[in-house]
């Protein structure tokens, strides 16, 4: 039996585990892929105090730091159900095993929705990007496209317009879905073009980097090619919370609802990082939220457990 069982081994989970273990309580981390999204990241230049690092190096550093403490890491294990057994929580794994703990921290992160078109996967991190806060500065002086005309796409286009030479926003629908105030701001920018009713069908490249994209004009049915160096895909961030539906309160977007202490709708179950309603999905934020949820779990344990 654990005192704190962390589900998810990204930045939020690693921070939760370290903060729990430093209280001298029995701590476990179960993760489908220890390291999380950071494993898919190239340059990281906004982790404050480290001007530049690479995703895989950062993931290794997370793991090394967690292993400095007596934390039981169960990697390559996927949780599929959260339940109860008397006073304890039970986390059922796909492997068939069941883990029991007095408190749980959910930190299963999120994944960017992909377009699913040829070239997208090949040029990921070679021009295809998902996070303007992370990768925007890498495209200084270049031309980029933003795919998606919802709030996140339009925010990304406004943000990027201040950094890059030119932005083309491509929306599938015949109108943008972003808030009016954002649309007005976007339309006021001189270096932004908006293309509506356009379906991106391919990301083009020279083998090592993006050189353009192809979109279909959905009204006329013909194809167009745009020459550019970057494609920011902004068609949704999907929290990895499908397995919690019906168990815990989720937002309309599937994010775990948490309060200021990272407390979920179930006392004793906390959540942190990209899988929660906390805005702005970033490494520094996930780390801080993980630490916070862990301290809150410790507070919960000292208030609820028999001496
Ligand atoms: P994640 O990193 O998503 O980790 C989730 C963990 O939960 C993983 O271990 C996963 O395997 C596990 N998991 C999921 N479901 C289950 C389950 N059912 N059972 C068990 N385990 C499960 N942020 C920055 O600050 N700077 C950057 O430069 C930057 N660049 C990025 C580049 C890319 C390509 C991407 C994809 C993201 C980038 N981000 C960047 C965002 C950053 O990676 C995330 O905000 C951060 O990793 C969130 O941490 P997390 O711990 O909440 O979730």
XYZ file of C-alpha atoms and ligand atoms in Angstrom:
360
model
C 0.000 0.000 0.000
C 1.236 3.460 -0.934
C 0.604 6.710 0.906
C 0.765 8.611 -2.382
C 0.330 6.940 -5.752
C 1.106 9.194 -8.712
C -0.456 8.214 -12.044
C 1.639 9.739 -14.849
C 5.384 10.257 -15.138
C 5.782 13.612 -16.895
C 7.000 16.825 -15.227
C 3.898 17.040 -12.994
C 4.183 13.426 -11.864
C 7.929 13.679 -11.253
C 7.497 16.800 -9.102
C 4.638 15.160 -7.171
C 6.740 12.066 -6.499
C 9.767 14.018 -5.281
C 7.720 16.249 -2.977
C 5.922 13.204 -1.510
C 9.073 11.139 -1.061
C 10.772 14.050 0.710
C 8.059 13.752 3.392
C 9.247 10.215 4.063
C 5.971 8.602 2.973
C 5.520 5.576 0.692
C 5.412 6.909 -2.837
C 4.800 5.166 -6.144
C 4.640 6.404 -9.738
C 2.886 4.443 -12.425
C 3.467 5.738 -15.948
C 2.702 4.596 -19.438
C 5.865 6.355 -20.611
C 8.032 7.969 -17.952
C 9.105 11.421 -19.168
C 5.821 12.238 -20.879
C 5.533 14.813 -23.665
C 9.034 16.056 -22.966
C 10.308 12.898 -24.692
C 8.828 14.222 -27.964
C 10.304 17.701 -27.561
C 13.507 18.968 -29.138
C 14.739 22.305 -27.800
C 13.429 23.560 -24.469
C 14.348 27.216 -23.964
C 11.760 28.366 -21.428
C 12.620 26.233 -18.432
C 13.719 29.074 -16.210
C 17.380 28.915 -15.075
C 18.273 26.491 -17.907
C 18.621 28.608 -21.083
C 18.701 25.590 -23.390
C 18.168 21.874 -23.068
C 16.773 19.054 -25.182
C 13.618 17.080 -24.353
C 15.207 13.647 -23.946
C 17.968 15.092 -21.711
C 15.328 16.840 -19.617
C 13.360 13.574 -19.301
C 16.474 11.723 -18.166
C 17.140 14.446 -15.593
C 13.573 14.090 -14.277
C 14.031 10.352 -13.860
C 17.468 10.677 -12.237
C 16.105 13.181 -9.744
C 13.111 10.971 -8.864
C 15.465 7.985 -8.433
C 17.450 9.940 -5.812
C 14.518 9.104 -3.542
C 12.943 5.781 -2.556
C 10.123 6.088 -5.091
C 8.770 2.926 -6.674
C 8.576 3.608 -10.419
C 6.292 1.327 -12.433
C 7.012 2.321 -16.031
C 5.239 1.125 -19.189
C 2.028 0.548 -17.238
C -1.268 2.115 -18.182
C -3.953 2.837 -15.583
C -7.468 1.996 -16.743
C -9.685 2.465 -13.674
C -9.793 4.390 -10.429
C -11.850 2.824 -7.667
C -12.107 2.336 -3.918
C -11.410 -0.475 -1.516
C -12.569 0.549 1.946
C -10.458 3.545 3.003
C -8.018 3.013 0.167
C -8.032 4.019 -3.468
C -7.441 1.365 -6.062
C -5.828 1.960 -9.415
C -6.365 -0.868 -11.850
C -3.722 -1.309 -14.555
C -4.189 -2.682 -18.056
C -1.748 -5.449 -17.131
C -4.357 -6.736 -14.659
C -2.498 -5.608 -11.523
C -4.192 -3.411 -8.918
C -2.359 -0.814 -6.831
C -3.681 0.525 -3.524
C -2.957 3.872 -1.972
C -4.223 6.238 0.720
C -4.119 9.136 -1.750
C -3.748 9.513 -5.502
C -2.284 12.236 -7.716
C -3.456 12.149 -11.332
C -0.923 13.627 -13.753
C -1.656 11.851 -17.013
C -1.001 14.897 -19.193
C -2.426 15.593 -22.607
C -1.706 15.137 -26.296
C -2.090 17.540 -29.210
C -4.719 16.574 -31.733
C -2.977 15.943 -35.028
C -4.165 16.684 -38.558
C -3.315 13.178 -39.682
C -2.022 14.274 -43.089
C 1.101 13.120 -44.976
C 4.243 14.918 -43.805
C 2.917 15.935 -40.397
C 4.606 13.144 -38.469
C 7.799 13.205 -40.559
C 8.339 16.949 -40.057
C 7.316 17.066 -36.392
C 9.949 19.250 -34.656
C 11.338 20.017 -38.150
C 8.861 22.768 -38.838
C 5.646 21.158 -37.613
C 4.978 22.522 -34.123
C 2.138 22.486 -31.635
C 3.126 25.054 -29.010
C 3.608 28.731 -29.949
C 4.928 29.603 -26.454
C 7.570 26.915 -26.873
C 8.608 27.113 -30.512
C 7.462 30.558 -31.718
C 10.897 32.218 -31.314
C 12.496 29.511 -33.495
C 10.600 30.949 -36.502
C 11.760 34.561 -36.188
C 11.795 36.221 -39.625
C 10.110 33.219 -41.299
C 6.681 32.497 -42.745
C 4.398 30.116 -40.907
C 0.856 28.772 -41.020
C -1.444 28.228 -38.088
C -3.989 25.468 -38.584
C -7.239 26.081 -36.706
C -9.426 29.134 -36.199
C -10.671 28.505 -32.676
C -9.455 30.551 -29.725
C -6.132 28.745 -29.469
C -5.432 29.024 -33.209
C -6.268 32.720 -33.353
C -4.312 33.436 -30.143
C -1.361 31.548 -31.627
C -1.592 33.544 -34.879
C -1.650 36.881 -33.003
C 1.246 35.777 -30.810
C 3.294 34.532 -33.797
C 2.554 37.629 -35.899
C 4.661 39.604 -33.424
C 7.603 37.219 -33.828
C 7.667 35.918 -37.390
C 7.591 37.543 -40.839
C 4.185 36.309 -41.965
C 1.342 34.159 -40.661
C -1.353 32.393 -42.695
C -4.236 31.162 -40.591
C -6.067 28.227 -42.137
C -9.562 27.308 -40.967
C -11.574 24.311 -42.148
C -14.939 25.965 -41.523
C -16.386 28.903 -43.473
C -15.851 31.182 -40.438
C -13.504 31.527 -37.489
C -14.769 30.162 -34.171
C -12.617 32.362 -31.923
C -14.035 35.113 -29.681
C -14.882 38.334 -31.559
C -12.277 40.381 -29.726
C -9.558 37.958 -30.887
C -10.868 37.953 -34.457
C -10.824 41.757 -34.556
C -7.260 41.836 -33.262
C -6.205 39.220 -35.816
C -7.773 41.076 -38.741
C -6.003 44.288 -37.700
C -2.553 42.744 -38.183
C -0.747 43.601 -41.420
C 1.297 40.402 -41.681
C -1.581 37.923 -41.295
C -3.700 36.283 -44.008
C -6.796 34.262 -43.175
C -7.965 31.440 -45.424
C -11.386 29.967 -44.661
C -13.032 26.739 -45.876
C -9.606 25.225 -46.354
C -8.614 21.675 -45.588
C -4.900 21.083 -45.103
C -4.061 17.935 -47.026
C -0.258 17.671 -46.856
C 2.826 19.133 -45.201
C 5.614 19.547 -47.746
C 9.323 19.387 -47.036
C 12.776 18.782 -48.474
C 13.348 15.662 -46.375
C 14.817 17.482 -43.390
C 12.550 20.495 -42.914
C 9.174 21.957 -43.829
C 8.981 23.957 -47.069
C 5.223 24.393 -47.453
C 1.783 22.922 -47.264
C -1.058 21.962 -49.564
C -4.662 22.846 -48.812
C -7.888 22.142 -50.601
C -10.312 25.003 -51.173
C -13.456 23.257 -49.912
C -15.784 25.589 -51.806
C -14.129 25.189 -55.212
C -12.541 21.786 -54.702
C -9.123 22.769 -56.056
C -5.720 22.501 -54.344
C -3.284 25.311 -53.469
C 0.302 25.247 -52.272
C 1.759 27.728 -49.788
C 5.515 28.135 -49.360
C 6.445 28.477 -45.679
C 8.836 27.224 -43.032
C 6.591 26.364 -40.130
C 3.161 24.860 -39.442
C 1.569 25.330 -36.021
C -1.241 22.848 -35.509
C -3.873 24.267 -33.152
C -6.854 21.956 -33.479
C -7.113 20.854 -29.876
C -5.274 19.544 -26.861
C -6.757 16.283 -25.622
C -6.336 15.445 -21.931
C -5.493 11.789 -21.190
C -8.530 11.370 -18.968
C -10.821 9.085 -20.977
C -10.331 6.375 -18.326
C -11.683 8.702 -15.606
C -15.008 9.570 -17.259
C -17.852 8.922 -14.847
C -15.449 8.562 -11.892
C -14.360 12.143 -11.341
C -15.665 15.557 -12.404
C -14.203 16.591 -15.765
C -14.717 19.848 -17.664
C -16.493 19.917 -21.029
C -13.045 19.517 -22.623
C -12.288 16.473 -20.502
C -9.879 18.238 -18.163
C -9.923 17.198 -14.493
C -11.544 19.965 -12.432
C -9.205 21.029 -9.614
C -9.291 23.735 -6.961
C -6.378 25.920 -5.807
C -4.893 22.945 -3.955
C -5.090 20.542 -6.873
C -7.997 18.787 -5.121
C -10.393 16.971 -7.466
C -14.064 16.151 -6.870
C -12.979 13.130 -4.778
C -11.339 13.966 -1.419
C -7.910 12.330 -1.358
C -7.561 12.396 -5.134
C -5.496 15.278 -6.476
C -4.458 16.213 -10.008
C -1.746 18.313 -11.630
C -0.389 19.393 -14.986
C -1.797 19.261 -18.511
C -4.636 16.855 -17.585
C -6.287 19.506 -15.370
C -8.289 22.703 -15.817
C -5.234 24.795 -14.844
C -4.584 27.107 -17.808
C -1.386 27.273 -19.910
C 0.139 23.887 -20.527
C 3.854 24.298 -19.888
C 6.665 22.410 -18.155
C 7.297 25.032 -15.444
C 3.571 25.139 -14.703
C 3.228 21.331 -14.582
C 6.180 21.105 -12.180
C 4.728 23.735 -9.854
C 1.266 22.193 -9.946
C 2.760 18.759 -9.233
C 4.562 20.089 -6.172
C 1.370 21.799 -5.015
C -0.824 18.713 -5.441
C 1.730 16.649 -3.537
C 1.830 19.050 -0.587
C -1.981 19.043 -0.600
C -1.995 15.223 -0.579
C 0.366 15.271 2.405
C -1.939 17.708 4.211
C -4.867 15.408 3.460
C -2.983 12.394 4.846
C -2.016 14.041 8.136
C -5.617 15.113 8.649
C -7.323 11.845 7.795
C -5.064 9.018 8.896
C -5.043 7.246 12.220
C -1.947 8.224 14.260
P 2.853 14.840 -19.725
O 4.194 15.336 -20.008
O 1.889 14.665 -20.836
O 3.008 13.432 -18.977
C 1.924 12.587 -18.767
C 2.389 11.256 -18.194
O 1.254 10.439 -17.914
C 3.253 10.431 -19.141
O 4.206 9.722 -18.378
C 2.237 9.474 -19.768
O 2.838 8.308 -20.277
C 1.398 9.168 -18.546
N 0.052 8.630 -18.785
C -0.931 9.094 -19.599
N -2.029 8.330 -19.493
C -1.741 7.360 -18.569
C -2.471 6.270 -18.000
N -3.752 5.999 -18.336
N -1.836 5.477 -17.100
C -0.547 5.731 -16.730
N 0.181 6.761 -17.225
C -0.413 7.556 -18.133
N 6.505 22.997 -22.597
C 7.401 23.926 -22.234
O 7.321 24.468 -21.126
N 8.451 24.240 -23.069
C 8.634 23.658 -24.284
O 9.571 23.991 -25.020
C 7.685 22.667 -24.690
N 7.772 22.084 -25.905
C 6.880 21.114 -26.245
C 7.037 20.471 -27.467
C 6.193 19.438 -27.836
C 6.419 18.733 -29.151
C 5.143 19.047 -26.938
C 4.233 17.896 -27.296
C 4.963 19.700 -25.731
C 5.820 20.751 -25.372
N 5.677 21.438 -24.166
C 6.614 22.363 -23.794
C 4.561 21.144 -23.238
C 5.044 20.277 -22.068
O 5.718 19.150 -22.579
C 3.873 19.872 -21.190
O 3.195 21.030 -20.709
C 4.310 19.037 -19.999
O 5.024 17.890 -20.410
C 3.106 18.611 -19.161
O 3.518 17.768 -18.133
P 2.541 16.732 -17.486
O 3.350 15.991 -16.465
O 1.297 17.389 -17.039
O 2.068 15.743 -18.656
